[in-house]
Coordinates of C-alpha atoms and ligand atoms in Angstrom, one line a residue:
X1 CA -8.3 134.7 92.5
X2 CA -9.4 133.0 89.2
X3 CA -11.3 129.8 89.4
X4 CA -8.8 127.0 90.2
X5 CA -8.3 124.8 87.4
X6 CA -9.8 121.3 88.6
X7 CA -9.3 119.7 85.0
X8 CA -7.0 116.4 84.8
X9 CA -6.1 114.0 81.5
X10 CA -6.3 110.2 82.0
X11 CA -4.6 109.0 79.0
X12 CA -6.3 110.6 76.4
X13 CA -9.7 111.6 78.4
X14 CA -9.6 115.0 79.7
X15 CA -11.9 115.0 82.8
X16 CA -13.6 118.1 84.3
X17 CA -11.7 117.9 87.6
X18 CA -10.8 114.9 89.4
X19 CA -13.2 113.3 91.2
X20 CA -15.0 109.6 89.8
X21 CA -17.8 107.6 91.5
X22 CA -16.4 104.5 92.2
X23 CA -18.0 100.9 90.3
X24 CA -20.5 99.5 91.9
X25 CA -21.4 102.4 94.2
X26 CA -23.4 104.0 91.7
X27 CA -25.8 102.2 89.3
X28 CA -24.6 103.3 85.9
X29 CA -25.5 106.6 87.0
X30 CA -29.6 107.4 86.5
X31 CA -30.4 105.9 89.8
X32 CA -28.5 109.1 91.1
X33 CA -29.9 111.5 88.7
X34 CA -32.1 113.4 91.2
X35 CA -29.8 113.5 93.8
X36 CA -27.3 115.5 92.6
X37 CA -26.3 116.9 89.3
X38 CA -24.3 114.4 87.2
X39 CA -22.6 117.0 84.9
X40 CA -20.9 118.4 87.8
X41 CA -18.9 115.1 88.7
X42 CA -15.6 114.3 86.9
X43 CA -16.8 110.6 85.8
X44 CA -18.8 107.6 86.6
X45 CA -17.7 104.3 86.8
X46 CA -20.6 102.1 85.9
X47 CA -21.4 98.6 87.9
X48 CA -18.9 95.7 86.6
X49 CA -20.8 93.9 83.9
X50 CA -19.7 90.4 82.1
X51 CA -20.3 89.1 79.0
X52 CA -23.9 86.9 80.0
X53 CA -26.2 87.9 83.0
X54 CA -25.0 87.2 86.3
X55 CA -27.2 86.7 89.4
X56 CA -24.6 87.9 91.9
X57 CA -23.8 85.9 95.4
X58 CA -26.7 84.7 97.6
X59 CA -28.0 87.0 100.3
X60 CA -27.2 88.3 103.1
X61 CA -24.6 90.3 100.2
X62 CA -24.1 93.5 102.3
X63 CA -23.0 94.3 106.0
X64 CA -21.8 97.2 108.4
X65 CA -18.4 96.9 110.0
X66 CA -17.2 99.5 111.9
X67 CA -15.9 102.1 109.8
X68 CA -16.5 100.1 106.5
X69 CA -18.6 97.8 104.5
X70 CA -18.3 94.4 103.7
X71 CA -19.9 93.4 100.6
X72 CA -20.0 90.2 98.2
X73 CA -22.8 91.0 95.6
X74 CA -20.7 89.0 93.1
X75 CA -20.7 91.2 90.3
X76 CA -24.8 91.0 89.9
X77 CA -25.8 92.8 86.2
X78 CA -27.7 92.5 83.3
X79 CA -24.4 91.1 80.4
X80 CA -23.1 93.8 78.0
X81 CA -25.9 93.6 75.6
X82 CA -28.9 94.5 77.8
X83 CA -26.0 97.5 79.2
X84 CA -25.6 98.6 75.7
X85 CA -29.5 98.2 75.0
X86 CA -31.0 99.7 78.4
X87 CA -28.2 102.2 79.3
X88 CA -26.7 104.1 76.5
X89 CA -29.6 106.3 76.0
X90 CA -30.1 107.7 79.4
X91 CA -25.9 108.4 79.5
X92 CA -26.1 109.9 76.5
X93 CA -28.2 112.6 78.1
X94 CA -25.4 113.6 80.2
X95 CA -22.2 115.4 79.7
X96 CA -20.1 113.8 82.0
X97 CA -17.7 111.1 81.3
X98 CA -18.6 107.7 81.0
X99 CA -16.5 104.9 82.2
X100 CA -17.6 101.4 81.6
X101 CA -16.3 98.9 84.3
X102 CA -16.1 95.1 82.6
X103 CA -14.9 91.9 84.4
X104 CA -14.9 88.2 83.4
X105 CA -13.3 84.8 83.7
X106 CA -11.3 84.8 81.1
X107 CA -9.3 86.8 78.6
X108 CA -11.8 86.1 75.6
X109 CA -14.5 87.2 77.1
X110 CA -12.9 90.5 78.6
X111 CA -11.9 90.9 74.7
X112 CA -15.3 90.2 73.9
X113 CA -17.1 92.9 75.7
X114 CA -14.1 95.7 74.9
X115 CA -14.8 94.4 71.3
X116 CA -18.2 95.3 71.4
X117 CA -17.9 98.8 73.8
X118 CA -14.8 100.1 71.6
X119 CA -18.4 100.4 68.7
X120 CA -20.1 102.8 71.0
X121 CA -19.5 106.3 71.4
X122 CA -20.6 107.7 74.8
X123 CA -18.4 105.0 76.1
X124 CA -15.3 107.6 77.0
X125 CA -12.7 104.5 78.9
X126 CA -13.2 100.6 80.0
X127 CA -11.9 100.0 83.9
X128 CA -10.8 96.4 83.3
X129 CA -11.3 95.2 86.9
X130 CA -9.3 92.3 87.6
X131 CA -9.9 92.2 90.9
X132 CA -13.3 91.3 92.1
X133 CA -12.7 89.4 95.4
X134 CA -16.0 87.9 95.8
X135 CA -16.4 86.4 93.2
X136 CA -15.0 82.7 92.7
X137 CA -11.6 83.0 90.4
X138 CA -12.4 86.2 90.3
X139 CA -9.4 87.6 91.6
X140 CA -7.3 85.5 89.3
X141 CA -6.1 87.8 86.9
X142 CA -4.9 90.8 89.6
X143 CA -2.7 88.3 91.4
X144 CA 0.2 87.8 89.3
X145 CA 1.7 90.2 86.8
X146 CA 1.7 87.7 84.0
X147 CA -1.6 87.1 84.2
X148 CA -2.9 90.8 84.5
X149 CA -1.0 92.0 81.7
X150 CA -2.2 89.0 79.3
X151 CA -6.0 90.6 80.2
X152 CA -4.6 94.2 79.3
X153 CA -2.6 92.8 76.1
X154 CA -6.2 91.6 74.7
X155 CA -8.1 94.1 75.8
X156 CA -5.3 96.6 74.2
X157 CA -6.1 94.4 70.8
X158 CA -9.6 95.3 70.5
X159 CA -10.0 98.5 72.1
X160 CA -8.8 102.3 70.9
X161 CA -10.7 103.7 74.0
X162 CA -8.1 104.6 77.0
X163 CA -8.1 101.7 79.7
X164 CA -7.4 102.0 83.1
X165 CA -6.7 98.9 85.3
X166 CA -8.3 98.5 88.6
X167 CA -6.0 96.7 90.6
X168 CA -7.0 94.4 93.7
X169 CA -4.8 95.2 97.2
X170 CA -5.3 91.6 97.5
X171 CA -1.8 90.9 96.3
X172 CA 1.9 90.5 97.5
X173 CA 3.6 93.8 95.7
X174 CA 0.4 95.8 93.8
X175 CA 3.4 98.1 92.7
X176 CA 4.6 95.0 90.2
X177 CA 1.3 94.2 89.0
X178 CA 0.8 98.2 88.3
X179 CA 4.0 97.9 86.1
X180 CA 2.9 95.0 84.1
X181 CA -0.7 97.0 83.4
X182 CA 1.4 99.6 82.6
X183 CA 4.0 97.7 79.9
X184 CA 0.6 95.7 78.6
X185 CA -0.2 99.1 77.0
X186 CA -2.9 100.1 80.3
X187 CA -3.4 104.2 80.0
X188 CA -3.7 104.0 83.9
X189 CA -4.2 101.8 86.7
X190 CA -7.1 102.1 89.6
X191 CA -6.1 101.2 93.1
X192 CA -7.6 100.0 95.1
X193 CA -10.1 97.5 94.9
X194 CA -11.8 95.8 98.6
X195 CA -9.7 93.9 100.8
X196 CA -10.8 90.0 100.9
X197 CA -13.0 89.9 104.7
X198 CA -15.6 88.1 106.1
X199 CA -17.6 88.0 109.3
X200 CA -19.2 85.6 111.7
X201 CA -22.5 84.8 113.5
X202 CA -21.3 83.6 117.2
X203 CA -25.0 82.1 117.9
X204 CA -25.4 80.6 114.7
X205 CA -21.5 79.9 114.3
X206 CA -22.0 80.9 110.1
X207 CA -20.5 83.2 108.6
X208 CA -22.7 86.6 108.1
X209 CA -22.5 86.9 103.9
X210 CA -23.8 84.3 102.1
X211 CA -20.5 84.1 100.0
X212 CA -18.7 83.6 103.1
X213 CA -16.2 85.9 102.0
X214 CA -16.6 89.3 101.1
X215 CA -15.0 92.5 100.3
X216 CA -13.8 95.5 102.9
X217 CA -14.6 99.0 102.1
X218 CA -15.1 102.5 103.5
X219 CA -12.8 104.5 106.2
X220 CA -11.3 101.1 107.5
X221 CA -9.1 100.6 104.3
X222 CA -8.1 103.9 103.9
X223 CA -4.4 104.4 105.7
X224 CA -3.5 100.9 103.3
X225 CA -5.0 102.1 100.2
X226 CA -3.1 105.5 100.5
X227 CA 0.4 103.6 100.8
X228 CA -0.3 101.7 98.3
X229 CA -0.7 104.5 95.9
X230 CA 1.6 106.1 97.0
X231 CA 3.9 103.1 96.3
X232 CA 2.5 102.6 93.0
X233 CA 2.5 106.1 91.6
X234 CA 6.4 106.5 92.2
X235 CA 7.0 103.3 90.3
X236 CA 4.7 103.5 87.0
X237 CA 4.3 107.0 84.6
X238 CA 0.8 106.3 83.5
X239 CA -1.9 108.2 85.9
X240 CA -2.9 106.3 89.0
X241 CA -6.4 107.0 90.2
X242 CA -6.6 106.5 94.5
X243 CA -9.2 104.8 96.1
X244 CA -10.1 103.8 99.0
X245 CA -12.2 104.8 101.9
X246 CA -12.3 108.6 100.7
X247 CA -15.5 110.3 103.1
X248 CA -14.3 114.3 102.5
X249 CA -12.4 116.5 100.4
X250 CA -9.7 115.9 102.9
X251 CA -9.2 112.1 102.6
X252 CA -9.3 113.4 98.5
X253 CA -6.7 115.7 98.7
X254 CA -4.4 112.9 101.0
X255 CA -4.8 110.6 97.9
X256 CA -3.8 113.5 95.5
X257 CA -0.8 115.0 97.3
X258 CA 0.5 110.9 98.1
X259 CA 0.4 110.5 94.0
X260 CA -2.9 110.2 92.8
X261 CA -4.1 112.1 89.1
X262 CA -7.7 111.6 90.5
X263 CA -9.8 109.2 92.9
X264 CA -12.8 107.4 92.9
X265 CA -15.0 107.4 95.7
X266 CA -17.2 103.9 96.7
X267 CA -18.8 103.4 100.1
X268 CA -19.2 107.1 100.6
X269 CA -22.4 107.2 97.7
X270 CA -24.4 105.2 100.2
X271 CA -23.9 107.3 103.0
X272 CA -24.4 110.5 101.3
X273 CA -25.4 110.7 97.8
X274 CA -24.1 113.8 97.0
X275 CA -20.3 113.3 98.2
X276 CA -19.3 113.4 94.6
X277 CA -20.2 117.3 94.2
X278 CA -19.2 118.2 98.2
X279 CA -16.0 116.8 97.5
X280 CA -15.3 118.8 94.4
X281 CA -16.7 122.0 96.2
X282 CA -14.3 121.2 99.4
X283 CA -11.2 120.6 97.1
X284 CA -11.8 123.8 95.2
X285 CA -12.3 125.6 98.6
X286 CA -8.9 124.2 99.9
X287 CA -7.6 125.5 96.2
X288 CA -8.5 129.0 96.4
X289 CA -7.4 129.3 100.8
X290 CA -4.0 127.8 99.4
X291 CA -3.3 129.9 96.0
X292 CA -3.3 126.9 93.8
X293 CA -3.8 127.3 90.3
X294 CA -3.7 124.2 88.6
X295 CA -4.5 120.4 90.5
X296 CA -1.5 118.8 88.8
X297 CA 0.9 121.4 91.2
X298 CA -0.9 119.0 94.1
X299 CA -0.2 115.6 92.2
X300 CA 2.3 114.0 93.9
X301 CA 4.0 116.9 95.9
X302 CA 4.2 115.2 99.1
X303 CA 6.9 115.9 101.3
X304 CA 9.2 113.7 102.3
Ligands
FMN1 C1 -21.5 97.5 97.2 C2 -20.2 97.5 96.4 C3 -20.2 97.0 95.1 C4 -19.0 97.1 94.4 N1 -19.0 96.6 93.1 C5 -17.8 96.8 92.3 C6 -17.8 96.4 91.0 O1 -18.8 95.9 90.4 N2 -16.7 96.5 90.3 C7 -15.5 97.1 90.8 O2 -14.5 97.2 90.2 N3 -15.5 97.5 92.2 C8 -16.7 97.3 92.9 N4 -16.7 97.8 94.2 C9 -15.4 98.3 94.8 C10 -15.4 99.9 94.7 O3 -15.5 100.4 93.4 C11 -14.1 100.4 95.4 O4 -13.0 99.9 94.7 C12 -14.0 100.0 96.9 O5 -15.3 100.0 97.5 C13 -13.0 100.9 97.6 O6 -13.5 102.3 97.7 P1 -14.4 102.9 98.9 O7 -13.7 102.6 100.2 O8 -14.5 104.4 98.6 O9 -15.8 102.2 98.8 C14 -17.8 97.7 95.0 C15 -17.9 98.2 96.3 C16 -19.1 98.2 97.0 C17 -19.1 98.7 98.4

């Protein structure tokens, strides 16, 4: 059989097959460079990063749950200039696509840094995540559909790059707030970001983060996130890319067959560095066993 075609189009970004390291879980990619070979993955989503420096949440920012992660580093980075400055070079190195993840407190400044990424070339797409949940306000924007599509609308303004919307499963109905990304001129939406958790010391009677409240990842969330893209990619036409707990090229596949045009994996990079090019290999595997051709005959072909 010929080599299964792995190749998918997120608005107008055609991506070598369908499989993104998630923000946050992977540096803006050179940390991982001798680990595994970058070229091979379909994109990287680079850490969130704001218009000024941000010195994240105080510790601890990280703990194990069972079967997840909670996490509140409070989008910790550098502002867009020292990104533009220190990054750019290294990822223009590399051939795979670049996604630049950007996050703020308010619509100007999520203009602001669009404004200034929309000027530089390796940048392929902008995530707009409006839906940090450790972060104070930060969750603002995912909440209601009015507000998220205001953040798109600007962003839209400024920016001729494709955007995709990373939505928060913090919400009431993430399907509506999909829509309004959608109708705001969003090229895709992202789904989904942590669930809102937190844990406590019995002994000390404190919570374990520093934040207090932090953000669910990993295995645990992955039965919700898969509904919820499910739910989302029957109601909007624009790709949705799944998220959520993905460990294998099976949890991949569930994502793809529920809906999903690709998925982003997260908590899996810690645990083994080199999921991004496993899970390709495994999907490809599962390809050839099943004499499919193309990825986009898997999209969405769940049985119901
Ligand atoms: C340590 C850590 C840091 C994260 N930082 C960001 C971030 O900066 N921006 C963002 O949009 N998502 C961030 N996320 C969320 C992930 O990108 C992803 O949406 C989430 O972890 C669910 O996927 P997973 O279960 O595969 O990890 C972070 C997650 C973790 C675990």
């Amino acid at each position: 059989m010929v080599k299964p075609n792995l190749k998918v189009k997120i608005g107008g970004l055609e991506l070598r097959n369908p499989v993104i390291v998630a923000s946050g879980t992977f540096g803006s990619g050179e940390e991982y460079k001798d680990l595994l070979d970058l070229d091979k993955i379909g994109a990287i989503v680079t850490k969130s990063i704001t218009l000024r420096p941000r010195e994240g949440n105080p510790p601890p920012r990280v703990i194990e749950t069972p079967s997840g992660m909670l996490n509140s580093i409070g989008l910790q980075n550098d502002g867009i200039d020292a990104f533009i400055k220190d990054k750019i070079t290294f990822l223009n190195k590399i051939k795979t696509a670049v996604i630049v993840s950007i996050a703020a407190h308010n619509i100007d400044d999520y203009a602001e840094i669009a404004g200034k990424l929309d000027k530089i070339r390796r940048v392929d797409a902008i995530e707009i995540n409006i839906s940090c949940p450790n972060v104070k306000g930060g969750l603002e924007f995912a909440r209601e559909p009015g507000s998220a599509a205001a953040v798109v609308a600007k962003v839209r303004a400024v920016s001729r790059k494709p955007l995709i919307t990373k939505l928060s499963p913090n919400v009431k109905d993430i399907t509506e707030i999909a829509m309004a990304a959608e109708d705001a001129g969003s090229d895709a939406v992202s789904l989904v970001n942590t669930f809102a958790g937190m844990a406590i010391d019995i002994s000390a009677k404190r919570s374990v983060l520093g934040n207090v409240v932090g953000g669910l990842s990993g295995p645990a969330i992955k039965p919700i996130a898969l509904r919820m893209v499910w739910e989302t990619a029957k109601k909007v036409k624009i790709p949705v890319i799944g998220m959520g707990g993905i460990m294998g090229y099976e949890d991949a596949l569930e994502f793809i067959i529920a809906g999903a045009a690709a998925v982003e994996i997260g908590t899996v990079n810690f645990v083994n560095p080199r999921a991004a090019t496993d899970i390709i290999g495994g999907i490809e595997k599962y390809m050839r066993q099943e004499k499919i051709k193309n990825i986009k005959e898997l999209t969405g072909c769940l049985r119901t």
